[in-house]
Amino acid sequence: MGEINIPRDQQNALAAIDTNELGRLVEQAIREERLGDPHHLPLASCGPYIARKLHYSEQALTKHRQAKAPRKRAETENTLRRAGSDLSFAVEAMKRRMEEEQKEGQLFYIDDHVVHPYHFDKRLSVRVSYRWRRTVDDEWTFGSITLVHDVDLRPEYTIPAPKRKPSAPKQEQDRQTELCQIWEHLMRGALYSVRDYFREGGDGEKIPQTFQATIDSHTGGLNNYSTRFWRQPA
């Protein structure tokens, strides 16, 4: 799955699933203690969220079939029914999300395929591209915003210092790992912020070309509001 958008192939798989049919097949699988029929539906192609729920259902079914004692079978049947309900709920939830994305896509679209850097320095940046229009009759306007964050890699004094100082290559590897994690936080925050801005009816013409991410006053790092480029500082 994309970071914020459901990929086209997963949308096609979701569209091919009838939720009523899925519910019937789940009940049949519980009754007959086999999960063969739901496999006729493209559940495994609907993305990792639904694939996990399908896997949990398969595991629950296996445990139920292996159970022998009446009390144990009652427990495993309850677990199996919950897993089946979770699978059906996951499909319904993803279908609703897909419909919402398609509706929003008539007025705006955020490109969530952001290029992952090979090397990081303390000045991180993420460029998010988008298209938008005020009404479905308007032409598309294309734009982008680059969010920047200057990382302050201060030593963590609450962690005991290692007995032996790491080698320079190991220190650089650890530094790159930490910067990568911060960049991914910045990237996700940037994508969701642009999407939320348009969802709240924001004007695409007012999106700045660049924005310096605000830092948390306590930690000195990023928080959930750092990439909200339209949010006025307190």
Coordinates of C-alpha atoms in Angstrom, one line a residue:
M1 CA 0.0 0.0 0.0
G2 CA 1.1 3.6 -0.7
E3 CA 1.8 5.8 2.3
I4 CA -1.5 7.6 2.0
N5 CA -3.1 6.3 -1.3
I6 CA -4.4 2.9 -2.0
P7 CA -2.6 1.6 -5.1
R8 CA -4.7 0.9 -8.2
D9 CA -4.3 -2.9 -8.2
Q10 CA -5.5 -3.0 -4.6
Q11 CA -8.5 -0.8 -5.5
N12 CA -9.4 -3.2 -8.3
A13 CA -9.2 -6.1 -5.9
L14 CA -11.4 -4.3 -3.3
A15 CA -13.9 -3.4 -5.9
A16 CA -14.3 -7.0 -7.0
I17 CA -15.3 -8.2 -3.5
D18 CA -19.0 -8.3 -2.5
T19 CA -19.2 -7.8 1.2
N20 CA -22.4 -9.8 1.5
E21 CA -20.8 -12.7 -0.3
L22 CA -17.7 -12.5 1.9
G23 CA -19.9 -12.7 5.0
R24 CA -21.7 -15.7 3.6
L25 CA -18.4 -17.4 2.8
V26 CA -16.9 -16.6 6.2
E27 CA -20.0 -18.2 7.9
Q28 CA -19.7 -21.2 5.6
A29 CA -16.0 -21.6 6.4
I30 CA -16.7 -21.6 10.2
R31 CA -19.5 -24.1 9.8
E32 CA -17.6 -26.5 7.5
E33 CA -14.2 -25.7 9.2
R34 CA -12.4 -24.9 6.0
L35 CA -11.4 -21.6 4.4
G36 CA -11.4 -22.7 0.8
D37 CA -14.3 -20.6 -0.6
P38 CA -13.1 -17.2 0.7
H39 CA -9.9 -17.8 -1.3
H40 CA -12.0 -17.4 -4.4
L41 CA -12.2 -13.7 -3.6
P42 CA -9.0 -11.6 -4.2
L43 CA -8.5 -10.9 -0.4
A44 CA -4.7 -11.4 -0.5
S45 CA -4.5 -8.7 -3.2
C46 CA -6.2 -6.1 -1.2
G47 CA -3.1 -4.9 0.7
P48 CA -1.3 -5.9 3.9
Y49 CA -4.0 -4.8 6.3
I50 CA -6.6 -7.3 4.8
A51 CA -3.9 -9.9 4.1
R52 CA -3.0 -9.9 7.9
K53 CA -6.7 -10.3 8.8
L54 CA -7.0 -13.2 6.4
H55 CA -3.8 -14.8 7.9
Y56 CA -5.3 -14.5 11.4
S57 CA -8.5 -16.2 10.2
E58 CA -6.5 -19.0 8.7
Q59 CA -4.6 -19.5 12.0
A60 CA -7.8 -19.4 14.0
L61 CA -9.4 -22.0 11.7
T62 CA -6.4 -24.3 12.0
K63 CA -6.5 -24.1 15.8
H64 CA -10.2 -24.8 15.8
R65 CA -9.8 -27.8 13.6
Q66 CA -7.1 -29.2 15.9
A67 CA -9.1 -28.7 19.1
K68 CA -10.7 -31.8 20.4
A69 CA -12.2 -31.1 23.9
P70 CA -15.6 -29.5 23.9
R71 CA -14.4 -26.6 26.1
K72 CA -11.4 -26.0 23.9
R73 CA -13.5 -26.1 20.8
A74 CA -15.9 -23.5 22.2
E75 CA -12.9 -21.2 22.9
T76 CA -11.4 -21.7 19.4
E77 CA -14.8 -21.2 17.8
N78 CA -15.2 -17.9 19.5
T79 CA -11.7 -16.9 18.4
L80 CA -12.5 -18.0 14.9
R81 CA -15.7 -16.0 14.7
R82 CA -13.9 -12.9 16.0
A83 CA -11.3 -13.4 13.3
G84 CA -13.9 -13.8 10.6
S85 CA -15.7 -10.6 11.8
D86 CA -12.4 -8.7 11.8
L87 CA -11.8 -9.8 8.3
S88 CA -15.2 -8.7 7.1
F89 CA -14.8 -5.4 9.0
A90 CA -11.4 -4.8 7.4
V91 CA -12.7 -5.2 3.9
E92 CA -15.6 -2.9 4.6
A93 CA -13.3 -0.3 6.2
M94 CA -10.9 -0.4 3.2
K95 CA -13.8 -0.1 0.8
R96 CA -15.0 3.0 2.6
R97 CA -11.5 4.4 2.5
M98 CA -11.3 3.7 -1.2
E99 CA -14.6 5.5 -1.8
E100 CA -13.4 8.5 0.2
E101 CA -10.2 8.7 -1.8
Q102 CA -12.0 8.5 -5.1
K103 CA -14.4 11.3 -4.0
E104 CA -11.5 13.4 -2.8
G105 CA -9.5 12.6 -6.0
Q106 CA -12.0 14.7 -8.0
L107 CA -10.6 17.8 -6.3
F108 CA -7.1 16.9 -5.2
Y109 CA -4.4 14.2 -5.3
I110 CA -1.2 13.9 -3.3
D111 CA 1.7 12.0 -4.9
D112 CA 2.9 9.8 -2.1
H113 CA 5.8 8.3 -4.1
V114 CA 8.6 10.3 -2.4
V115 CA 12.1 9.4 -3.4
H116 CA 14.1 7.9 -0.4
P117 CA 17.6 9.5 -0.2
Y118 CA 20.7 7.3 -0.2
H119 CA 22.5 9.5 2.2
F120 CA 21.4 11.9 5.0
D121 CA 22.9 15.0 6.5
K122 CA 21.5 17.0 9.4
R123 CA 19.5 19.2 7.0
L124 CA 16.6 17.0 5.9
S125 CA 14.0 17.8 3.3
V126 CA 11.0 16.3 1.7
R127 CA 9.3 17.5 -1.5
V128 CA 5.6 16.7 -1.8
S129 CA 3.9 17.1 -5.2
Y130 CA 0.1 17.5 -5.6
R131 CA -2.6 18.6 -8.0
W132 CA -5.8 20.4 -7.0
R133 CA -8.8 22.3 -8.4
R134 CA -11.7 24.2 -6.8
T135 CA -14.5 22.4 -8.8
V136 CA -14.6 19.3 -11.0
D137 CA -15.1 21.7 -14.0
D138 CA -11.8 23.5 -13.4
E139 CA -8.5 22.6 -14.9
W140 CA -5.9 20.9 -12.7
T141 CA -3.3 23.1 -11.0
F142 CA 0.0 21.4 -10.1
G143 CA 2.2 22.4 -7.2
S144 CA 4.7 21.2 -4.6
I145 CA 5.9 22.0 -1.2
T146 CA 9.4 21.3 0.3
L147 CA 9.5 20.8 4.0
V148 CA 12.9 21.2 5.7
H149 CA 14.1 20.1 9.1
D150 CA 17.5 20.8 10.7
V151 CA 18.3 18.0 13.0
D152 CA 20.1 18.5 16.3
L153 CA 21.8 15.2 17.1
R154 CA 22.5 15.8 20.7
P155 CA 23.9 12.9 22.8
E156 CA 21.3 11.0 24.8
Y157 CA 22.6 11.3 28.3
T158 CA 20.0 9.0 29.8
I159 CA 21.6 6.1 28.0
P160 CA 24.9 4.7 29.6
A161 CA 27.9 5.4 27.5
P162 CA 29.4 2.2 25.9
K163 CA 32.5 0.8 27.6
R164 CA 34.3 0.8 24.3
K165 CA 33.9 3.8 21.9
P166 CA 32.4 2.6 18.6
S167 CA 34.5 2.9 15.5
A168 CA 34.1 5.8 13.1
P169 CA 32.2 3.7 10.5
K170 CA 29.9 2.3 13.2
Q171 CA 29.2 5.8 14.5
E172 CA 28.4 7.0 11.0
Q173 CA 26.1 4.0 10.4
D174 CA 24.2 4.8 13.7
R175 CA 24.0 8.4 12.6
Q176 CA 22.6 7.5 9.2
T177 CA 20.1 5.1 10.9
E178 CA 18.8 7.9 13.2
L179 CA 18.7 10.5 10.4
C180 CA 16.8 8.0 8.2
Q181 CA 14.2 7.5 11.0
I182 CA 13.7 11.2 11.4
W183 CA 13.5 11.7 7.6
E184 CA 10.7 9.1 7.4
H185 CA 8.9 10.9 10.2
L186 CA 9.2 14.1 8.3
M187 CA 8.1 12.5 5.1
R188 CA 4.9 10.9 6.6
G189 CA 4.1 14.2 8.4
A190 CA 4.5 16.1 5.2
L191 CA 2.2 13.8 3.2
Y192 CA -0.5 13.7 5.8
S193 CA -0.3 17.5 6.4
V194 CA -0.9 18.3 2.7
R195 CA -3.7 15.8 2.5
D196 CA -5.3 17.1 5.7
Y197 CA -5.0 20.7 4.4
F198 CA -7.0 19.9 1.3
R199 CA -9.5 17.8 3.2
E200 CA -10.2 20.8 5.4
G201 CA -10.9 22.9 2.4
G202 CA -7.5 24.6 2.2
D203 CA -6.7 26.8 -0.8
G204 CA -3.9 25.3 -2.9
E205 CA -2.7 28.8 -3.9
K206 CA -1.8 29.5 -0.3
I207 CA 0.5 26.5 0.1
P208 CA 4.1 27.8 0.4
Q209 CA 6.9 26.5 -1.8
T210 CA 9.0 25.8 1.3
F211 CA 8.3 25.4 5.0
Q212 CA 10.7 25.0 7.9
A213 CA 9.2 22.3 10.1
T214 CA 8.5 23.5 13.6
I215 CA 10.2 21.7 16.5
D216 CA 8.8 20.4 19.7
S217 CA 9.6 22.9 22.5
H218 CA 10.4 20.0 24.9
T219 CA 12.2 17.5 22.8
G220 CA 13.7 19.7 20.2
G221 CA 12.6 17.2 17.5
L222 CA 9.5 16.6 15.4
N223 CA 6.0 16.1 16.7
N224 CA 2.6 15.5 15.1
Y225 CA 2.2 19.3 14.4
S226 CA 5.6 20.0 13.0
T227 CA 4.7 19.8 9.4
R228 CA 1.4 21.7 9.6
F229 CA 2.5 24.6 7.3
W230 CA -0.8 26.5 7.8
R231 CA -0.8 26.3 11.6
Q232 CA 0.1 29.5 13.3
P233 CA 2.8 29.2 16.0
A234 CA 1.4 29.4 19.6

